[in-house]
Coordinates of C-alpha atoms in Angstrom, one line a residue:
Chain A
M1 CA 15.0 13.6 36.4
T2 CA 13.5 13.8 34.0
T3 CA 12.5 17.1 31.9
L4 CA 9.4 18.1 29.4
Y5 CA 10.1 21.7 28.0
Q6 CA 6.4 22.6 27.2
L7 CA 4.0 25.2 27.7
P8 CA 0.7 25.0 30.5
L9 CA -1.9 25.5 27.9
D10 CA -0.1 24.2 24.5
A11 CA -2.3 20.8 23.5
S12 CA 0.5 19.0 22.5
S13 CA 2.5 19.7 25.7
R14 CA -0.9 18.5 27.4
F15 CA -1.4 15.5 26.0
V16 CA 2.7 14.6 26.7
R17 CA 1.9 15.2 30.3
L18 CA -1.5 13.2 30.2
V19 CA 1.0 10.2 28.1
L20 CA 3.8 10.2 31.1
A21 CA 0.9 10.7 34.1
E22 CA -0.6 7.5 32.6
Y23 CA 2.4 5.6 32.6
G24 CA 3.2 6.4 35.7
Q25 CA 6.4 8.4 34.5
A26 CA 7.8 11.3 36.6
V27 CA 8.5 14.3 35.1
H28 CA 10.3 17.9 35.8
L29 CA 8.2 20.5 34.0
E30 CA 10.0 23.4 32.4
Q31 CA 7.8 26.3 30.9
E32 CA 9.6 27.0 27.7
K33 CA 8.6 30.9 26.5
I34 CA 9.3 29.7 22.6
W35 CA 9.1 33.4 21.4
E36 CA 12.2 34.4 23.6
R37 CA 14.2 31.5 21.6
R38 CA 16.2 31.3 24.8
R39 CA 19.8 29.8 22.7
E40 CA 19.8 26.9 25.3
F41 CA 16.7 25.8 24.0
L42 CA 17.4 26.3 20.6
A43 CA 20.5 23.6 20.6
L44 CA 18.0 21.3 21.8
N45 CA 15.2 22.1 19.2
P46 CA 16.1 24.0 16.1
A47 CA 12.2 24.7 15.2
A48 CA 11.7 26.5 18.9
S49 CA 8.9 24.6 19.5
V50 CA 7.6 22.7 22.6
P51 CA 7.7 19.6 23.9
V52 CA 10.2 18.7 24.0
L53 CA 12.2 15.7 26.2
K54 CA 15.0 15.0 27.7
T55 CA 15.7 12.3 29.7
D56 CA 18.5 11.5 33.4
D57 CA 21.0 10.1 30.1
D58 CA 20.4 12.9 28.2
L59 CA 18.5 11.5 25.2
V60 CA 16.2 14.6 23.6
V61 CA 13.6 13.8 21.8
V62 CA 11.0 16.2 19.9
G63 CA 7.8 16.9 19.5
P64 CA 4.6 14.6 20.8
N65 CA 4.5 12.5 18.0
P66 CA 8.0 11.5 19.0
I67 CA 7.8 11.4 22.3
V68 CA 4.5 9.9 22.6
G69 CA 6.4 7.0 20.0
Y70 CA 9.4 7.2 22.6
L71 CA 7.8 6.7 25.8
T72 CA 5.3 3.9 24.1
E73 CA 8.4 1.9 22.7
V74 CA 10.2 2.8 26.1
H75 CA 6.6 0.7 27.9
E76 CA 6.2 -1.1 25.8
D77 CA 7.8 -4.6 27.7
R78 CA 4.8 -4.0 30.2
G79 CA 2.4 -3.9 28.0
A80 CA 2.2 0.3 26.9
P81 CA -1.8 1.6 28.1
H82 CA -3.5 3.4 25.2
M83 CA -1.8 1.7 22.6
P84 CA -3.7 -1.4 20.9
T85 CA -1.1 -4.0 19.0
D86 CA -3.5 -5.1 16.0
V87 CA -2.1 -2.5 13.4
A88 CA -5.1 -1.5 11.8
A89 CA -6.1 -0.5 15.3
R90 CA -3.0 1.4 16.0
A91 CA -3.4 3.2 12.7
E92 CA -6.7 4.3 14.1
V93 CA -5.1 5.8 16.7
R94 CA -2.6 7.4 14.7
R95 CA -4.9 8.8 12.2
L96 CA -7.1 10.6 15.7
V97 CA -4.2 12.0 17.5
D98 CA -3.3 13.9 14.3
W99 CA -6.2 14.5 13.6
A100 CA -6.0 16.4 17.4
L101 CA -2.4 18.0 17.0
V102 CA -1.8 19.0 13.4
L103 CA -5.0 19.8 11.8
M104 CA -7.3 20.5 14.7
E105 CA -3.6 22.1 16.3
H106 CA -4.1 24.3 13.3
D107 CA -7.6 24.8 12.7
V108 CA -8.6 26.1 16.0
T109 CA -5.9 25.5 19.2
A110 CA -3.2 27.1 18.6
V111 CA -5.0 30.2 17.6
L112 CA -7.1 30.5 19.7
V113 CA -4.5 29.9 23.0
H114 CA -2.3 32.3 20.8
E115 CA -3.8 34.5 20.2
K116 CA -6.3 34.7 23.6
A117 CA -3.5 33.8 26.4
E118 CA 0.0 33.6 24.8
K119 CA -0.3 37.1 22.9
R120 CA -0.5 38.8 26.3
G121 CA 2.6 37.8 28.3
I122 CA 4.9 38.4 25.1
P123 CA 6.1 41.5 24.8
A124 CA 5.2 43.4 21.4
N125 CA 8.7 42.9 19.7
L126 CA 8.6 39.4 19.6
G127 CA 4.7 39.7 18.7
G128 CA 2.9 40.1 21.6
G129 CA -0.2 42.4 21.4
P130 CA -3.6 42.7 20.7
P131 CA -5.3 39.8 20.2
D132 CA -6.9 39.3 15.7
T133 CA -10.3 39.0 17.1
S134 CA -11.0 37.9 12.6
A135 CA -8.5 34.7 13.0
M136 CA -10.7 34.0 16.4
R137 CA -13.6 34.3 14.5
I138 CA -12.2 32.1 11.7
A139 CA -11.0 29.4 14.9
R140 CA -14.5 29.4 16.2
D141 CA -15.9 28.2 13.4
N142 CA -13.7 25.5 12.7
L143 CA -14.2 24.1 16.6
D144 CA -17.3 23.2 15.8
W145 CA -16.3 21.5 12.9
H146 CA -14.2 19.6 15.0
L147 CA -17.0 18.8 18.2
D148 CA -19.2 17.8 15.4
Y149 CA -16.9 15.0 14.0
I150 CA -15.8 14.1 17.7
G151 CA -19.6 13.8 18.3
H152 CA -19.9 11.8 15.1
V153 CA -17.1 10.0 16.0
L154 CA -18.7 8.8 19.5
A155 CA -21.8 8.0 18.2
S156 CA -20.5 4.4 17.2
R157 CA -17.8 4.0 19.6
D158 CA -17.9 3.9 23.3
W159 CA -14.1 5.8 23.5
L160 CA -12.8 7.5 20.4
A161 CA -10.7 5.1 18.2
G162 CA -12.7 2.2 19.6
E163 CA -14.0 0.4 22.6
R164 CA -11.1 1.1 24.4
M165 CA -9.6 4.5 25.9
T166 CA -6.1 5.4 23.7
L167 CA -3.6 7.7 22.7
A168 CA -6.7 9.4 21.0
D169 CA -8.5 9.8 23.7
L170 CA -5.7 11.7 25.4
A171 CA -5.3 13.5 22.8
F172 CA -8.2 15.2 21.8
A173 CA -8.8 15.8 25.6
A174 CA -5.1 17.6 25.9
A175 CA -6.6 20.2 23.2
L176 CA -10.1 20.3 23.8
S177 CA -9.2 21.2 27.8
S178 CA -6.9 24.1 26.5
L179 CA -9.8 25.3 24.5
D180 CA -12.0 24.3 27.9
Y181 CA -9.4 26.6 30.5
L182 CA -10.3 29.3 27.7
G183 CA -14.0 29.4 27.7
E184 CA -14.3 28.6 23.8
V185 CA -16.1 25.2 24.3
S186 CA -20.1 25.5 24.3
W187 CA -20.9 21.7 26.2
A188 CA -24.8 22.9 26.5
D189 CA -25.3 20.8 23.0
R190 CA -22.6 18.0 23.2
S191 CA -23.9 15.5 25.5
V192 CA -22.1 12.6 23.5
A193 CA -18.4 15.1 23.4
K194 CA -19.3 16.4 27.0
L195 CA -19.8 12.3 28.6
W196 CA -17.3 11.3 26.8
Y197 CA -14.5 14.4 28.2
A198 CA -16.0 14.4 31.6
R199 CA -14.8 10.5 31.4
V200 CA -11.3 11.4 30.3
K201 CA -11.3 14.5 32.4
S202 CA -11.9 12.7 35.7
R203 CA -8.7 9.8 35.6
P204 CA -5.9 11.4 37.8
S205 CA -3.6 12.0 35.3
F206 CA -5.7 15.2 34.1
A207 CA -6.3 16.7 38.4
P208 CA -3.0 18.3 37.8
L209 CA -3.4 19.7 34.1
L210 CA -7.2 20.6 36.2
E211 CA -5.3 22.0 39.4
E212 CA -2.5 23.9 37.2
R213 CA -4.0 28.2 36.6
V214 CA -2.1 30.1 33.4
S215 CA -1.0 34.2 35.2
G216 CA -3.8 36.4 33.9
V217 CA -6.1 34.0 32.7
I218 CA -9.3 32.7 34.5
P219 CA -10.9 29.5 33.9
P220 CA -14.9 29.3 33.5
A221 CA -15.9 27.5 37.1
H222 CA -16.6 23.9 35.2
Y223 CA -13.4 23.9 34.0
D224 CA -11.9 21.6 36.8
D225 CA -15.1 20.1 37.8
P226 CA -14.9 16.2 36.8
D227 CA -18.9 15.8 37.4
F228 CA -19.6 19.3 35.4
Chain B
M1 CA -4.9 -4.1 -5.5
T2 CA -4.3 -1.5 -2.7
T3 CA -5.0 1.7 -3.9
L4 CA -3.8 5.0 -2.7
Y5 CA -6.2 8.2 -2.9
Q6 CA -3.3 10.9 -3.4
L7 CA -1.9 14.2 -5.4
P8 CA 1.4 14.5 -7.7
L9 CA 2.8 17.5 -5.8
D10 CA 1.8 17.0 -2.4
A11 CA 4.8 15.6 -0.4
S12 CA 2.7 13.4 1.9
S13 CA 1.5 11.7 -1.2
R14 CA 5.1 11.7 -2.7
F15 CA 6.3 10.3 1.1
V16 CA 4.0 7.4 1.1
R17 CA 4.8 6.5 -2.7
L18 CA 8.4 6.6 -1.8
V19 CA 7.8 4.1 0.7
L20 CA 5.5 1.8 -1.0
A21 CA 8.5 1.3 -3.8
E22 CA 11.3 1.3 -1.5
Y23 CA 8.9 -2.1 0.7
G24 CA 8.5 -3.4 -2.8
Q25 CA 4.7 -2.9 -2.3
A26 CA 2.4 -2.4 -5.5
V27 CA 0.2 0.2 -5.5
H28 CA -2.4 1.8 -7.7
L29 CA -2.1 5.5 -7.8
E30 CA -5.6 7.6 -7.7
Q31 CA -5.4 11.0 -8.0
E32 CA -7.8 12.6 -5.8
K33 CA -9.1 16.1 -5.9
I34 CA -9.4 17.3 -2.4
W35 CA -11.5 20.3 -3.2
E36 CA -14.5 19.3 -4.9
R37 CA -14.8 17.2 -1.6
R38 CA -16.0 14.1 -3.8
R39 CA -18.2 12.1 -1.2
E40 CA -16.8 8.4 -1.8
F41 CA -13.0 10.2 -0.3
L42 CA -15.1 11.8 2.3
A43 CA -16.6 8.8 3.4
L44 CA -13.1 7.5 4.1
N45 CA -11.5 10.5 5.4
P46 CA -14.1 13.9 6.6
A47 CA -10.6 15.5 6.7
A48 CA -10.7 15.0 2.8
S49 CA -6.8 15.4 3.0
V50 CA -4.8 13.1 1.1
P51 CA -3.1 10.6 1.8
V52 CA -5.3 7.4 1.7
L53 CA -4.3 3.8 1.8
K54 CA -7.5 1.4 1.3
T55 CA -5.6 -1.9 1.3
D56 CA -7.2 -5.1 -0.6
D57 CA -9.0 -5.5 2.4
D58 CA -10.8 -2.8 2.7
L59 CA -8.4 -1.3 5.8
V60 CA -8.4 2.4 5.3
V61 CA -5.1 4.3 6.0
V62 CA -5.3 7.8 6.4
G63 CA -2.1 10.7 6.3
P64 CA 1.3 10.1 6.2
N65 CA 2.1 8.9 9.7
P66 CA -0.3 6.6 9.7
I67 CA 0.5 5.0 6.8
V68 CA 3.3 4.9 7.1
G69 CA 3.5 3.4 10.5
Y70 CA 1.5 0.7 9.8
L71 CA 3.7 -0.1 6.0
T72 CA 6.4 0.1 8.9
E73 CA 4.5 -2.7 10.9
V74 CA 3.9 -4.5 8.7
H75 CA 6.8 -4.8 7.1
E76 CA 8.5 -5.4 10.2
D77 CA 9.2 -8.7 10.2
R78 CA 11.2 -8.4 7.0
G79 CA 13.6 -6.0 8.7
A80 CA 11.4 -3.1 7.4
P81 CA 14.3 -0.7 5.8
H82 CA 14.5 2.4 6.8
M83 CA 13.7 2.8 10.8
P84 CA 16.2 2.0 13.5
T85 CA 15.1 -1.2 15.7
D86 CA 17.0 1.5 18.9
V87 CA 14.3 3.6 20.3
A88 CA 16.9 6.9 20.2
A89 CA 17.5 6.3 16.7
R90 CA 13.6 6.1 16.0
A91 CA 12.3 9.3 17.8
E92 CA 15.3 10.8 15.3
V93 CA 14.3 9.9 12.6
R94 CA 10.5 10.7 13.6
R95 CA 11.3 14.0 14.1
L96 CA 12.7 15.0 11.4
V97 CA 9.6 13.1 9.0
D98 CA 7.8 15.9 11.3
W99 CA 10.3 18.6 10.2
A100 CA 9.6 17.8 6.8
L101 CA 5.6 16.7 6.7
V102 CA 4.4 19.2 8.8
L103 CA 6.8 21.7 9.7
M104 CA 8.1 22.8 6.4
E105 CA 5.2 21.7 5.2
H106 CA 2.8 24.3 7.0
D107 CA 5.3 27.2 6.2
V108 CA 6.4 25.8 2.8
T109 CA 5.7 23.2 0.1
A110 CA 2.2 23.1 0.9
V111 CA 1.7 27.5 0.7
L112 CA 4.2 26.8 -2.8
V113 CA 2.2 24.2 -4.3
H114 CA -1.1 25.0 -3.6
E115 CA -1.0 28.8 -5.2
K116 CA 1.8 27.7 -8.2
A117 CA 0.2 24.7 -9.8
E118 CA -3.0 23.3 -7.4
K119 CA -4.7 26.8 -8.1
R120 CA -4.3 26.8 -11.6
G121 CA -6.4 23.5 -12.1
I122 CA -9.4 24.6 -8.8
P123 CA -12.1 26.3 -9.9
A124 CA -12.5 29.9 -8.9
N125 CA -15.7 29.0 -6.7
L126 CA -13.9 25.9 -5.3
G127 CA -10.4 28.7 -4.1
G128 CA -8.7 28.3 -7.7
G129 CA -7.5 32.0 -8.8
P130 CA -4.6 33.8 -9.1
P131 CA -1.4 33.1 -6.7
D132 CA -0.8 34.8 -3.7
T133 CA 2.1 36.5 -4.5
S134 CA 2.7 37.7 -0.5
A135 CA 2.1 34.4 0.2
M136 CA 4.8 33.0 -1.7
R137 CA 7.8 35.8 -0.5
I138 CA 6.9 34.5 2.9
A139 CA 6.9 30.6 2.3
R140 CA 9.8 31.4 -0.1
D141 CA 11.7 33.1 2.5
N142 CA 11.2 29.9 4.7
L143 CA 12.9 27.7 2.6
D144 CA 15.6 28.9 3.1
W145 CA 15.7 28.1 6.6
H146 CA 14.8 25.2 5.7
L147 CA 17.9 24.2 3.5
D148 CA 19.5 26.1 5.7
Y149 CA 19.1 23.1 8.8
I150 CA 19.0 20.9 6.4
G151 CA 23.1 21.0 5.5
H152 CA 23.8 21.7 8.9
V153 CA 22.2 18.5 10.1
L154 CA 24.2 16.9 7.0
A155 CA 27.0 18.4 7.7
S156 CA 27.6 16.0 11.0
R157 CA 26.2 13.1 9.3
D158 CA 25.7 10.8 6.3
W159 CA 22.1 10.8 6.0
L160 CA 19.8 13.1 8.0
A161 CA 19.2 10.2 11.0
G162 CA 22.3 9.5 11.0
E163 CA 24.7 6.8 9.0
R164 CA 22.1 5.1 7.3
M165 CA 19.6 5.7 4.7
T166 CA 15.7 6.3 6.8
L167 CA 11.9 7.1 6.2
A168 CA 13.5 10.9 7.4
D169 CA 15.5 10.9 4.4
L170 CA 12.5 10.1 2.5
A171 CA 10.7 12.3 4.1
F172 CA 12.9 15.7 2.8
A173 CA 13.4 13.7 -0.4
A174 CA 9.7 13.6 -1.3
A175 CA 9.2 17.8 -0.3
L176 CA 11.9 19.1 -1.9
S177 CA 10.9 17.2 -5.2
S178 CA 7.9 18.9 -5.0
L179 CA 9.7 22.1 -4.7
D180 CA 12.2 21.3 -7.3
Y181 CA 9.4 20.6 -9.6
L182 CA 8.7 24.3 -9.3
G183 CA 11.8 25.1 -9.8
E184 CA 11.6 26.9 -5.8
V185 CA 15.3 25.1 -4.7
S186 CA 18.7 27.3 -5.6
W187 CA 20.3 24.8 -5.7
A188 CA 23.9 26.3 -6.8
D189 CA 25.0 27.4 -3.3
R190 CA 23.6 24.1 -1.4
S191 CA 26.2 21.7 -2.0
V192 CA 25.5 19.2 0.5
A193 CA 22.2 19.8 0.6
K194 CA 22.3 18.9 -3.8
L195 CA 25.1 15.5 -3.1
W196 CA 22.6 14.5 -0.6
Y197 CA 19.3 15.6 -2.5
A198 CA 21.4 13.5 -5.7
R199 CA 21.7 10.5 -3.6
V200 CA 18.0 9.8 -2.9
K201 CA 16.7 10.9 -5.8
S202 CA 19.2 7.7 -7.4
R203 CA 17.1 5.1 -5.8
P204 CA 14.7 3.3 -8.2
S205 CA 12.1 4.2 -5.6
F206 CA 11.7 7.5 -7.2
A207 CA 12.7 7.1 -10.7
P208 CA 8.1 6.9 -10.9
L209 CA 7.8 10.5 -9.0
L210 CA 10.6 12.3 -11.7
E211 CA 9.0 10.7 -14.8
E212 CA 5.3 12.0 -13.8
R213 CA 4.6 15.8 -15.3
V214 CA 1.9 17.8 -13.7
S215 CA -0.7 19.1 -16.7
G216 CA 0.6 22.4 -17.3
V217 CA 3.5 22.9 -15.4
I218 CA 6.7 21.8 -16.2
P219 CA 9.3 21.1 -14.3
P220 CA 13.4 22.4 -14.6
A221 CA 15.7 20.2 -16.9
H222 CA 17.9 19.9 -14.2
Y223 CA 14.3 18.3 -11.8
D224 CA 14.3 14.5 -13.9
D225 CA 18.5 14.1 -14.0
P226 CA 19.8 12.0 -11.2
D227 CA 23.4 13.4 -12.0
F228 CA 22.3 17.1 -12.0

């Protein structure tokens, strides 16, 4: 079976898990503690990042864009779901996926996931320790702006990239689900974004993510409620 | 004519310029000082980043992956150069493009370009000022590791992603050309990487980049010499 090396709160790992589930492809999950720099894993990906996909034929695909590009191309003959065929629409999907998984990842998600959750499980000599509250404060300020932007986009569209659900919705929902697990999203004053997130989160592909728990970190009560 | 909003030492802007030239597509270049947060530009890209491509039909494509994905798809019927057709080979090209333009960009290129060149032209109230030498030192250490990796890959391949030149070579050469402009690449002990870079840099698509000069920053003598 295909194996996905991943981390439970990593936004890009969640994105790939959602896409695999949407494409109906079963996968074996391996939690990869990248800070341990395991030799066998570095042989797969010298950059020591997740997600990494390894297929039955030992094809190794590294990183969210390559993995999802690969899955989309493999499933294209069945009409790959969630990627439009029009070139302009595809460009818009890619812009938003990069926004969620590069820009927002760098400004917000990676910081809060690392400081609030991952550092607890990392030995001090490998970079663990108490959270950097100054970095967290900046990330939280940044999150406000990203949530504003999601609301701005959804003011004129049913889904982030247009009239249909696409990979862009899965990428942003993946990142927000990690932040929501950590109790970092103030949904109260975000009604448009909240309704959109509730629609994505209600999909069967989302259920396994919402059921999963990370050791030592308890999500807020609404986290796994599709009608929150 | 198609317009590219870009910055002269931004690696992703250089990558897109190389791909446009390789695909034989003329483009009008606009230097976009993103720190000025020009209102008309924010309307094109609220993330305020370059590169942004605007076509004759007013289609706006934001970011290196979306732009190059778009160009590749538009030129695919003519057999898009530099992107293999095999799905596994395409995944490897995408891995390396992301390595050059996300990972190395974050660890090295963006830091050195910003600290050594851009900050000179940015007013103090918009983030300009003297270079952060501590950030530069870390970026230089990181660069050594990335150059080691390029050498490692080229030990078993003629080009970065295999037996042919691909977008992966253009992405890494774009990033290295920015660093080389700044005199940051010690080629002396990098013979394999140097020979590969000389091959890419000799292509006609590279000439306009090598001829261009950035105000106030003088490149080393070997910078524009294809047989350096």
